[in-house]
Short mmCIF file of C-alpha atoms in Angstrom, two decimals:
data_model
loop_
_atom_site.label_atom_id
_atom_site.label_comp_id
_atom_site.label_asym_id
_atom_site.label_seq_id
_atom_site.Cartn_x
_atom_site.Cartn_y
_atom_site.Cartn_z
CA ALA A 26 68.99 55.07 9.65
CA ARG A 27 69.51 57.27 6.73
CA VAL A 28 67.92 57.56 3.14
CA VAL A 29 69.24 59.49 0.30
CA SER A 30 67.31 62.77 -1.03
CA GLU A 31 66.65 63.69 -4.28
CA ARG A 32 69.92 66.21 -4.11
CA GLY A 33 71.76 62.82 -3.06
CA ARG A 34 72.46 64.15 0.66
CA CYS A 35 71.75 62.10 3.91
CA LEU A 36 68.73 62.51 5.51
CA PRO A 37 67.68 60.78 8.83
CA LEU A 38 64.51 58.96 9.24
CA GLY A 39 62.73 60.75 11.43
CA ALA A 40 62.65 63.85 8.85
CA LEU A 41 60.18 61.49 7.16
CA THR A 42 57.89 61.28 9.83
CA ASN A 43 58.03 65.10 10.05
CA GLY A 44 56.78 65.75 7.17
CA ARG A 45 59.72 67.24 5.53
CA CYS A 46 60.12 64.31 2.93
CA SER A 47 57.29 63.39 0.80
CA GLN A 48 56.27 60.00 -0.44
CA ALA A 49 57.52 61.06 -3.84
CA THR A 50 60.45 62.07 -2.66
CA LEU A 51 60.98 59.10 -1.32
CA GLY A 52 60.38 56.94 -3.80
CA ALA A 53 63.03 58.79 -6.14
CA SER A 54 65.34 58.65 -3.82
CA LEU A 55 65.38 54.95 -3.60
CA GLN A 56 65.21 54.48 -7.46
CA MET A 57 68.35 57.07 -7.67
CA ALA A 58 69.92 54.85 -5.41
CA ALA A 59 69.52 51.46 -6.68
CA SER A 60 70.84 53.23 -10.08
CA SER A 61 73.70 54.62 -8.70
CA GLU A 62 74.64 51.13 -7.19
CA GLY A 63 73.68 49.47 -10.35
CA ARG A 64 76.80 51.56 -12.19
CA GLY A 65 78.63 50.15 -10.29
CA LEU A 66 78.51 46.50 -10.87
CA LYS A 67 80.02 45.04 -13.64
CA ARG A 68 77.32 42.53 -15.96
CA ARG A 69 78.68 39.13 -16.42
CA PRO A 70 78.36 37.92 -20.07
CA TRP A 71 76.51 35.04 -19.73
CA ASP A 72 73.59 37.40 -17.95
CA GLU A 73 73.70 39.33 -21.38
CA GLU A 74 71.03 38.24 -23.84
CA GLY A 75 72.04 35.91 -26.96
CA PHE A 76 75.44 34.70 -25.04
CA ARG A 77 76.46 31.25 -26.15
CA CYS A 78 78.91 29.18 -24.32
CA PRO A 79 82.55 29.18 -25.98
CA TYR A 80 83.11 26.01 -24.52
CA LEU A 81 80.39 23.83 -26.03
CA ASP A 82 82.32 23.24 -29.25
CA THR A 83 84.99 21.47 -27.01
CA ILE A 84 81.94 18.61 -25.98
CA ASN A 85 83.84 14.99 -27.03
CA ARG A 86 80.68 12.76 -28.06
CA MET A 87 82.55 10.16 -28.82
CA VAL A 88 84.04 9.44 -25.30
CA LEU A 89 80.25 9.69 -23.34
CA ASP A 90 78.77 6.70 -22.27
CA PHE A 91 76.00 6.72 -19.44
CA ASP A 92 75.24 2.96 -19.41
CA PHE A 93 77.75 2.79 -16.19
CA GLU A 94 77.28 3.23 -12.47
CA LYS A 95 76.63 7.02 -11.72
CA ALA A 96 79.59 7.36 -9.50
CA CYS A 97 82.43 10.16 -8.94
CA SER A 98 85.46 8.55 -10.36
CA VAL A 99 87.46 10.09 -7.20
CA THR A 100 85.22 9.65 -4.43
CA GLY A 101 83.02 6.68 -5.52
CA ASN A 102 79.72 8.32 -4.20
CA ASN A 103 76.78 8.14 -6.09
CA PHE A 104 74.81 11.28 -5.44
CA ASN A 105 74.86 14.50 -7.00
CA VAL A 106 77.36 13.37 -9.60
CA TYR A 107 77.94 15.27 -12.91
CA ALA A 108 79.78 13.82 -15.97
CA CYS A 109 82.56 15.84 -17.80
CA LEU A 110 81.41 15.98 -21.58
CA VAL A 111 84.97 16.79 -22.78
CA CYS A 112 87.03 13.64 -21.11
CA GLY A 113 83.36 11.65 -19.92
CA LYS A 114 84.57 10.76 -16.41
CA TYR A 115 81.77 11.52 -13.63
CA PHE A 116 82.47 13.99 -10.71
CA GLN A 117 81.11 14.80 -7.84
CA GLY A 118 78.78 18.18 -7.30
CA ARG A 119 80.16 21.34 -9.28
CA GLY A 120 80.61 24.25 -6.60
CA LYS A 121 83.74 25.36 -4.89
CA HIS A 122 86.01 22.76 -3.77
CA THR A 123 84.49 19.87 -5.39
CA GLN A 124 85.51 17.26 -7.56
CA ALA A 125 84.15 18.69 -10.78
CA TYR A 126 85.25 22.26 -9.99
CA THR A 127 88.32 20.73 -9.04
CA HIS A 128 88.50 18.83 -12.58
CA ALA A 129 87.54 22.09 -14.39
CA LEU A 130 90.80 23.73 -12.87
CA GLN A 131 93.55 21.30 -13.73
CA GLU A 132 92.29 20.29 -16.91
CA GLY A 133 90.77 23.18 -18.52
CA HIS A 134 87.21 21.11 -19.01
CA HIS A 135 84.66 23.38 -18.32
CA VAL A 136 81.04 21.59 -19.51
CA TYR A 137 79.19 19.48 -17.05
CA MET A 138 76.19 17.65 -17.10
CA ASN A 139 74.15 16.68 -13.80
CA LEU A 140 73.48 12.73 -14.44
CA ASP A 141 69.79 13.04 -12.52
CA ASN A 142 68.09 15.76 -14.48
CA GLY A 143 70.23 16.23 -17.54
CA ARG A 144 70.68 20.35 -16.72
CA THR A 145 74.16 21.31 -17.91
CA TYR A 146 76.59 23.76 -16.27
CA CYS A 147 80.02 25.69 -16.94
CA LEU A 148 82.90 25.65 -14.53
CA PRO A 149 84.17 27.53 -12.79
CA ASP A 150 81.97 29.89 -13.43
CA SER A 151 78.90 27.72 -12.43
CA TYR A 152 76.54 28.99 -14.83
CA GLU A 153 74.31 26.99 -16.38
CA VAL A 154 74.02 26.48 -20.05
CA VAL A 155 70.68 26.49 -22.18
CA ASP A 156 71.38 25.25 -25.35
CA SER A 157 69.77 23.16 -28.09
CA SER A 158 72.92 21.44 -29.10
CA LEU A 159 72.94 19.50 -26.37
CA ARG A 160 69.51 17.55 -26.92
CA ASP A 161 71.23 14.49 -28.13
CA ILE A 162 73.73 14.27 -25.30
CA GLN A 163 70.45 14.85 -22.76
CA ALA A 164 68.19 12.03 -25.40
CA MET A 165 71.20 9.84 -24.99
CA LEU A 166 71.12 10.12 -21.19
CA ASP A 167 67.55 9.86 -20.67
CA PRO A 168 65.46 8.79 -23.77
CA LYS A 169 61.96 9.76 -23.60
CA PHE A 170 58.81 8.10 -25.19
CA ASP A 171 55.35 9.01 -25.88
CA GLU A 172 52.25 6.72 -26.31
CA GLU A 173 52.27 7.74 -30.28
CA THR A 174 55.49 6.32 -30.77
CA VAL A 175 55.45 3.40 -28.64
CA SER A 176 52.30 2.26 -30.75
CA THR A 177 54.21 2.29 -33.93
CA LEU A 178 57.32 0.46 -32.97
CA ASP A 179 56.37 -2.90 -34.34
CA SER A 180 54.97 -1.26 -37.89
CA LYS A 181 57.13 1.28 -38.69
CA PRO A 182 61.19 0.22 -38.54
CA VAL A 183 63.59 3.01 -37.32
CA TYR A 184 67.32 3.77 -39.05
CA ALA A 185 69.33 5.56 -36.43
CA ARG A 186 73.62 6.30 -36.97
CA GLY A 187 75.56 6.59 -34.31
CA VAL A 188 78.27 9.09 -33.79
CA ASP A 189 80.77 6.81 -35.26
CA GLY A 190 79.12 6.36 -38.41
CA SER A 191 77.60 3.02 -37.82
CA ASP A 192 74.25 2.55 -38.70
CA TYR A 193 71.85 1.07 -36.45
CA MET A 194 67.84 -0.20 -35.97
CA PRO A 195 66.41 0.94 -32.44
CA GLY A 196 65.21 -2.40 -30.64
CA LEU A 197 68.47 -4.22 -32.67
CA ILE A 198 71.42 -3.65 -30.94
CA GLY A 199 74.03 -5.08 -29.11
CA LEU A 200 74.74 -5.36 -25.20
CA ASN A 201 77.74 -5.98 -23.67
CA ASN A 202 79.20 -8.84 -22.24
CA ILE A 203 80.88 -7.61 -19.03
CA LYS A 204 82.20 -10.77 -17.89
CA ASN A 205 80.24 -13.71 -18.58
CA THR A 206 76.94 -12.06 -18.85
CA ASP A 207 75.92 -13.26 -21.65
CA PHE A 208 72.89 -15.32 -19.52
CA VAL A 209 71.81 -11.65 -18.88
CA ASN A 210 72.06 -10.45 -22.51
CA VAL A 211 69.74 -13.25 -24.06
CA ILE A 212 66.83 -12.71 -21.40
CA VAL A 213 66.80 -8.84 -21.59
CA GLN A 214 66.74 -8.97 -25.62
CA SER A 215 63.60 -11.77 -25.34
CA LEU A 216 61.84 -9.82 -23.17
CA VAL A 217 62.46 -5.96 -24.69
CA ARG A 218 60.19 -7.21 -27.79
CA VAL A 219 57.39 -8.93 -25.66
CA PRO A 220 54.83 -5.82 -26.46
CA PRO A 221 52.89 -5.05 -23.10
CA VAL A 222 56.44 -5.55 -21.18
CA ARG A 223 58.19 -3.32 -23.49
CA ASP A 224 55.35 -0.84 -23.85
CA TYR A 225 54.97 -0.63 -20.28
CA PHE A 226 59.11 -0.28 -19.21
CA LEU A 227 58.63 2.39 -22.20
CA LEU A 228 57.15 4.98 -19.96
CA PRO A 229 58.30 5.56 -16.64
CA SER A 230 55.21 7.26 -15.75
CA ASN A 231 54.06 3.44 -15.27
CA TYR A 232 56.03 2.64 -12.74
CA LYS A 233 56.93 6.21 -11.14
CA HIS A 234 55.14 4.82 -7.85
CA CYS A 235 57.52 2.17 -7.64
CA LYS A 236 60.95 2.90 -5.75
CA SER A 237 62.90 -0.37 -6.82
CA VAL A 238 66.12 0.25 -8.14
CA LEU A 239 65.49 -2.73 -10.11
CA VAL A 240 62.44 -1.52 -11.68
CA LYS A 241 64.16 1.53 -12.57
CA GLU A 242 67.26 0.56 -13.90
CA PHE A 243 65.39 -2.58 -16.17
CA GLY A 244 63.36 -0.06 -17.62
CA ALA A 245 66.12 2.44 -18.36
CA LEU A 246 67.92 -0.12 -20.28
CA VAL A 247 64.52 -1.04 -22.28
CA ARG A 248 64.33 2.75 -23.31
CA LYS A 249 67.78 2.73 -24.26
CA ILE A 250 67.54 -0.53 -26.44
CA TRP A 251 64.32 1.00 -28.45
CA SER A 252 66.12 4.60 -28.54
CA PRO A 253 66.70 6.54 -31.59
CA HIS A 254 69.28 8.82 -30.11
CA ASN A 255 72.41 6.26 -28.86
CA PHE A 256 75.42 7.68 -29.95
CA LYS A 257 76.41 4.52 -30.93
CA GLY A 258 74.59 0.76 -31.63
CA GLN A 259 75.24 -1.16 -28.70
CA VAL A 260 74.48 -0.01 -25.03
CA SER A 261 75.90 -1.74 -21.32
CA PRO A 262 73.67 -3.76 -18.68
CA HIS A 263 75.84 -2.78 -16.17
CA GLU A 264 73.76 -0.92 -13.97
CA LEU A 265 70.87 -3.52 -14.23
CA LEU A 266 73.40 -6.36 -13.31
CA GLN A 267 74.41 -4.42 -10.06
CA ALA A 268 70.88 -3.99 -9.08
CA ALA A 269 69.99 -7.56 -9.66
CA MET A 270 72.93 -8.64 -7.72
CA HIS A 271 71.73 -6.43 -4.88
CA GLU A 272 68.52 -7.52 -4.61
CA SER A 273 69.17 -11.16 -5.27
CA GLY A 274 71.66 -11.07 -2.83
CA ASN A 275 74.46 -11.85 -4.72
CA ARG A 276 73.24 -14.94 -6.50
CA PHE A 277 73.57 -13.28 -9.85
CA LYS A 278 77.32 -11.96 -10.11
CA ILE A 279 79.27 -10.10 -12.61
CA GLY A 280 82.04 -12.98 -13.85
CA GLU A 281 79.91 -15.75 -12.99
CA GLN A 282 78.07 -17.60 -15.77
CA THR A 283 74.75 -18.56 -14.52
CA ASP A 284 71.81 -20.47 -16.21
CA PRO A 285 70.09 -17.91 -17.79
CA MET A 286 66.46 -19.72 -16.99
CA ASP A 287 67.36 -19.43 -13.51
CA PHE A 288 67.92 -15.82 -13.95
CA LEU A 289 64.63 -15.47 -16.16
CA ALA A 290 62.42 -17.19 -12.99
CA TRP A 291 64.24 -14.60 -10.79
CA LEU A 292 63.76 -11.47 -12.59
CA LEU A 293 59.83 -12.26 -13.48
CA ASN A 294 58.95 -12.66 -9.89
CA ALA A 295 61.16 -9.71 -9.03
CA LEU A 296 59.85 -7.33 -11.05
CA HIS A 297 56.51 -8.75 -10.56
CA THR A 298 56.68 -7.86 -6.60
CA ALA A 299 58.30 -4.75 -6.85
CA LEU A 300 55.27 -3.77 -9.03
CA GLY A 301 53.29 -4.34 -6.47
CA GLY A 302 51.82 -7.34 -7.54
CA THR A 303 50.10 -10.29 -5.37
CA LYS A 304 48.97 -13.77 -5.80
CA LYS A 305 45.99 -12.16 -7.57
CA PRO A 306 45.94 -13.22 -10.84
CA GLY A 307 46.99 -10.65 -13.41
CA SER A 308 48.21 -7.98 -10.67
CA SER A 309 51.09 -7.12 -12.61
CA VAL A 310 52.27 -6.46 -16.11
CA ILE A 311 54.38 -9.53 -15.52
CA GLN A 312 51.24 -11.62 -14.73
CA ARG A 313 49.20 -10.04 -17.36
CA ALA A 314 51.38 -11.21 -20.17
CA PHE A 315 52.87 -14.46 -18.99
CA GLN A 316 50.71 -15.97 -16.55
CA GLY A 317 48.74 -19.30 -17.49
CA ALA A 318 47.37 -22.45 -15.41
CA VAL A 319 47.64 -25.82 -15.16
CA ARG A 320 45.86 -28.53 -13.44
CA VAL A 321 48.10 -31.13 -11.95
CA THR A 322 46.41 -34.43 -10.97
CA THR A 323 48.77 -36.48 -8.43
CA ILE A 324 48.07 -40.10 -7.95
CA LYS A 325 49.57 -41.78 -4.94
CA ALA A 326 51.09 -45.05 -5.59
CA ASP A 327 48.78 -47.37 -3.95
CA GLU A 328 45.68 -45.74 -5.94
CA THR A 329 44.04 -45.85 -8.95
CA GLU A 330 43.66 -43.05 -11.37
CA ASP A 331 40.32 -42.71 -10.54
CA GLU A 332 41.28 -41.30 -6.78
CA GLY A 333 43.95 -39.04 -7.94
CA GLU A 334 43.63 -35.56 -6.57
CA SER A 335 43.81 -32.12 -8.71
CA LYS A 336 45.20 -29.15 -7.92
CA THR A 337 45.26 -26.16 -10.60
CA ILE A 338 48.31 -23.62 -10.15
CA PRO A 339 49.22 -20.77 -11.96
CA TYR A 340 52.72 -20.68 -14.19
CA LEU A 341 54.74 -18.03 -15.64
CA TYR A 342 56.66 -20.47 -18.12
CA LEU A 343 56.19 -24.05 -19.13
CA THR A 344 58.79 -26.61 -18.49
CA VAL A 345 59.55 -29.81 -20.93
CA ASP A 346 61.59 -32.74 -20.42
CA VAL A 347 64.11 -34.02 -22.92
CA PRO A 348 64.52 -37.72 -23.80
CA PRO A 349 67.99 -39.19 -22.38
CA ALA A 350 70.52 -38.73 -25.46
CA PRO A 351 71.48 -42.07 -26.70
CA LEU A 352 75.08 -43.61 -25.49
CA PHE A 353 76.17 -45.64 -28.67
CA LYS A 354 77.89 -43.73 -31.77
CA ASP A 355 77.39 -44.32 -35.41
CA ALA A 356 79.41 -46.84 -37.79
CA LEU A 357 81.64 -43.68 -38.25
CA GLU A 358 82.48 -43.31 -34.22
CA ARG A 359 80.75 -40.13 -34.57
CA ASN A 360 78.40 -39.47 -31.58
CA ILE A 361 74.52 -39.34 -32.89
CA ILE A 362 72.86 -36.13 -32.05
CA PRO A 363 69.34 -37.29 -31.73
CA GLN A 364 65.98 -35.16 -32.88
CA VAL A 365 62.70 -35.04 -31.48
CA PRO A 366 59.33 -32.75 -32.00
CA LEU A 367 58.43 -29.95 -29.46
CA PHE A 368 54.96 -31.93 -29.94
CA ALA A 369 56.36 -35.26 -28.48
CA LEU A 370 57.61 -33.23 -25.55
CA LEU A 371 54.04 -31.38 -24.99
CA ASN A 372 52.62 -34.52 -24.36
CA LYS A 373 53.66 -33.74 -20.81
CA PHE A 374 50.19 -31.79 -20.76
CA ASP A 375 47.60 -34.27 -22.65
CA GLY A 376 45.84 -34.79 -19.57
CA GLN A 377 46.23 -38.65 -20.47
CA THR A 378 50.47 -38.77 -20.11
CA CYS A 379 51.67 -39.69 -16.43
CA GLN A 380 54.77 -39.03 -15.11
CA GLU A 381 56.58 -40.97 -12.70
CA MET A 382 57.92 -39.43 -9.90
CA MET A 383 60.41 -40.33 -6.96
CA ASN A 384 58.69 -41.64 -4.75
CA GLY A 385 56.63 -43.50 -6.88
CA ASP A 386 53.50 -41.15 -7.31
CA ARG A 387 52.44 -40.46 -11.01
CA ARG A 388 51.01 -37.10 -12.10
CA LYS A 389 49.25 -35.75 -15.23
CA TYR A 390 49.56 -32.42 -16.51
CA VAL A 391 46.73 -30.22 -18.86
CA ILE A 392 46.76 -26.64 -19.38
CA THR A 393 43.91 -24.91 -18.32
CA LYS A 394 44.75 -21.20 -19.12
CA LEU A 395 46.79 -20.17 -22.12
CA PRO A 396 48.51 -16.89 -21.47
CA PRO A 397 48.79 -14.11 -24.28
CA TYR A 398 52.75 -14.84 -24.53
CA LEU A 399 53.93 -18.12 -23.58
CA ILE A 400 57.49 -19.00 -22.35
CA VAL A 401 58.73 -22.36 -22.89
CA HIS A 402 61.66 -24.11 -21.16
CA VAL A 403 63.43 -27.17 -22.75
CA LYS A 404 65.11 -28.57 -19.75
CA ARG A 405 68.62 -29.81 -21.09
CA PHE A 406 70.82 -29.14 -18.05
CA SER A 407 70.75 -31.83 -15.08
CA LYS A 408 73.16 -32.92 -12.37
CA ASN A 409 74.52 -36.72 -12.47
CA THR A 410 75.15 -38.58 -9.22
CA GLN A 411 78.51 -36.83 -9.01
CA GLN A 412 76.67 -33.79 -8.95
CA PHE A 413 78.76 -32.83 -12.28
CA LEU A 414 76.46 -30.73 -14.73
CA GLU A 415 75.56 -32.79 -17.72
CA LYS A 416 74.08 -31.17 -21.51
CA ASN A 417 71.31 -33.35 -23.33
CA PRO A 418 72.41 -32.11 -26.95
CA THR A 419 69.21 -33.36 -28.62
CA ILE A 420 68.02 -30.95 -31.10
CA VAL A 421 64.22 -30.28 -30.32
CA ASN A 422 62.26 -29.39 -33.66
CA PHE A 423 59.63 -26.70 -33.06
CA PRO A 424 57.21 -24.54 -35.67
CA VAL A 425 58.50 -21.15 -36.29
CA ARG A 426 55.17 -20.09 -37.24
CA ASN A 427 51.67 -21.59 -36.32
CA LEU A 428 52.21 -23.69 -32.70
CA GLU A 429 49.00 -25.48 -31.86
CA LEU A 430 48.49 -26.00 -28.47
CA GLY A 431 44.78 -26.77 -28.38
CA GLN A 432 45.41 -30.99 -27.95
CA TYR A 433 46.90 -29.67 -24.51
CA THR A 434 44.29 -27.68 -23.14
CA SER A 435 41.23 -28.21 -21.28
CA LEU A 436 39.90 -25.09 -21.33
CA SER A 437 37.09 -23.42 -18.92
CA GLU A 438 33.41 -22.79 -20.96
CA ALA A 439 34.10 -18.84 -20.52
CA ASP A 440 37.33 -19.39 -22.62
CA LYS A 441 35.59 -21.44 -25.28
CA ALA A 442 32.95 -19.28 -25.97
CA THR A 443 35.20 -16.18 -26.28
CA GLY A 444 37.15 -18.27 -29.07
CA VAL A 445 40.40 -18.15 -26.98
CA ASN A 446 43.21 -18.17 -29.48
CA THR A 447 45.50 -21.82 -28.88
CA LYS A 448 47.79 -21.23 -32.07
CA TYR A 449 51.42 -19.49 -31.17
CA HIS A 450 54.25 -17.94 -33.19
CA LEU A 451 58.05 -17.87 -32.07
CA MET A 452 59.35 -14.42 -30.94
CA SER A 453 62.42 -15.28 -29.41
CA SER A 454 64.91 -18.35 -29.01
CA VAL A 455 67.54 -18.71 -26.60
CA GLN A 456 70.41 -21.39 -27.57
CA HIS A 457 73.16 -22.70 -25.34
CA ASP A 458 76.47 -23.78 -27.65
CA GLY A 459 79.97 -25.55 -26.43
CA ALA A 460 79.99 -27.58 -22.73
CA PRO A 461 77.95 -27.19 -20.01
CA ASP A 462 80.03 -25.05 -17.80
CA THR A 463 81.89 -23.24 -20.26
CA GLY A 464 79.79 -22.52 -23.10
CA SER A 465 77.90 -19.60 -24.45
CA TYR A 466 74.38 -18.06 -25.26
CA ARG A 467 73.00 -16.56 -28.34
CA ALA A 468 69.44 -15.24 -29.13
CA PHE A 469 67.52 -15.67 -32.40
CA VAL A 470 65.09 -13.10 -32.29
CA HIS A 471 61.96 -12.08 -34.56
CA PHE A 472 62.02 -8.07 -35.74
CA LYS A 473 58.01 -7.09 -36.44
CA ALA A 474 58.96 -3.78 -38.01
CA ASN A 475 60.48 -5.50 -40.90
CA ASP A 476 59.32 -9.10 -40.16
CA GLN A 477 62.95 -10.60 -40.16
CA TRP A 478 65.42 -12.77 -38.25
CA TYR A 479 68.73 -11.96 -36.38
CA GLU A 480 70.90 -13.21 -34.20
CA LEU A 481 71.89 -11.57 -31.13
CA GLN A 482 74.98 -12.52 -29.38
CA ASP A 483 76.51 -9.95 -26.99
CA LEU A 484 77.53 -6.95 -29.59
CA HIS A 485 76.79 -8.78 -32.78
CA CYS A 486 73.56 -8.39 -34.92
CA ASN A 487 73.26 -10.55 -37.74
CA GLY A 488 70.22 -11.58 -39.97
CA VAL A 489 69.27 -15.22 -40.07
CA HIS A 490 67.42 -17.39 -41.93
CA PRO A 491 64.42 -18.95 -39.51
CA GLN A 492 64.82 -22.34 -41.25
CA LEU A 493 68.50 -22.38 -38.96
CA ILE A 494 66.76 -21.57 -36.08
CA SER A 495 64.24 -24.68 -35.57
CA VAL A 496 67.27 -27.26 -35.79
CA SER A 497 69.11 -26.03 -33.27
CA GLU A 498 69.79 -26.77 -29.81
CA SER A 499 67.02 -24.04 -28.16
CA TYR A 500 66.80 -23.56 -24.31
CA ILE A 501 64.09 -21.13 -23.55
CA GLN A 502 61.61 -20.07 -26.33
CA PHE A 503 59.13 -17.04 -26.06
CA TYR A 504 56.17 -17.01 -28.15
CA ASP A 505 53.50 -14.62 -28.87
CA GLY A 506 49.58 -15.47 -29.12
CA GLY A 507 48.60 -12.46 -30.85
CA ALA A 508 50.52 -12.19 -33.63
#
């Protein structure tokens, strides 16, 4: 082994041990060798201080869309995927012989963003691009909220503008109807404005322990709906749909119209379970928001009312039955569409009205615990004897504000002592239009920040008078007990 002396001559390592080269001489020799070697290397431009990537101006924000499955457009793999910020396509990897590297050479597209962490690189040189101009893209890829911002969502309306010049309000944006997926859209639009559910999923730290893809995709969609950094006033629930399709065993599919009440019931229970919820009341944000209790008294056919057996069961939503529509027509041969007040349907829970079962038993219901947020399911659809789906078109009249449920409850002494609220205000209403099999769904929602009502149907968002909501063919209603 040899080292370089102060005069540039090579000395054997043994010379050091014989005392012919001092420690200072060795340090100087190594320093001169390093400087000599450094003069032979050419410094790369991106290593220079103040360097700015020359390809940032080629980024095309109009084609960027992070709402779809993050999988390579060539291989279909969904790990280590990068988005080309020039054409919007997804490619795997960034090293030599990867799809992104090949795309950069063939198409001359040089700027790529990692879809997992938002870090950006220039290919084929493979250096990282750190520039403040990329923050809006990173914010669209992964919107972030803090507790202070979340606390003002219902009090301060926010106005935003997309890259195409369109104006929108975060929290009031359209959802893509991929193919007969409006049943998902109306449920998502209703759930994302229930404050405890929305606030919980806006902060990923609340569920960072959860490994469920469904939970993560639902949280990502909630953040995108409320984000002021979207490049357009609409987002796609595609990744949530894929997660739901997988978790439900293809019970809910893209392209197949499904009852939104079935989807809501499944989604609430799936989220509750995935978040570690148990049968213990209040064990998840879903139960804390929607769970109440009802006492059911069953009277056998051969028993008197005093002999009935009672048990209390929890619920996440209440189902009310619509009376059968008349079979006759009016004088002008038009079908008569009857109207019935919601209070008449809620008499089911007055503790006195009996419902006849198929086996001759009778049941009585009374609410023993009201949730902070109440979901009411107006049962419109049923199958006839030929197993064909039929729809009851009866219009259910309901108040937009001050729905009083006190007469349908039998609260505990503790609840009475604390003055539990029994008055509710409508937050959203899901309506079905058209025939049972071929109809469509839309949602009427109340936006707290400006105290206005809006109609949301897929990509469309329009203002609406609240008087029109209470006379619609409402199917699912969400009520706020603390408004």
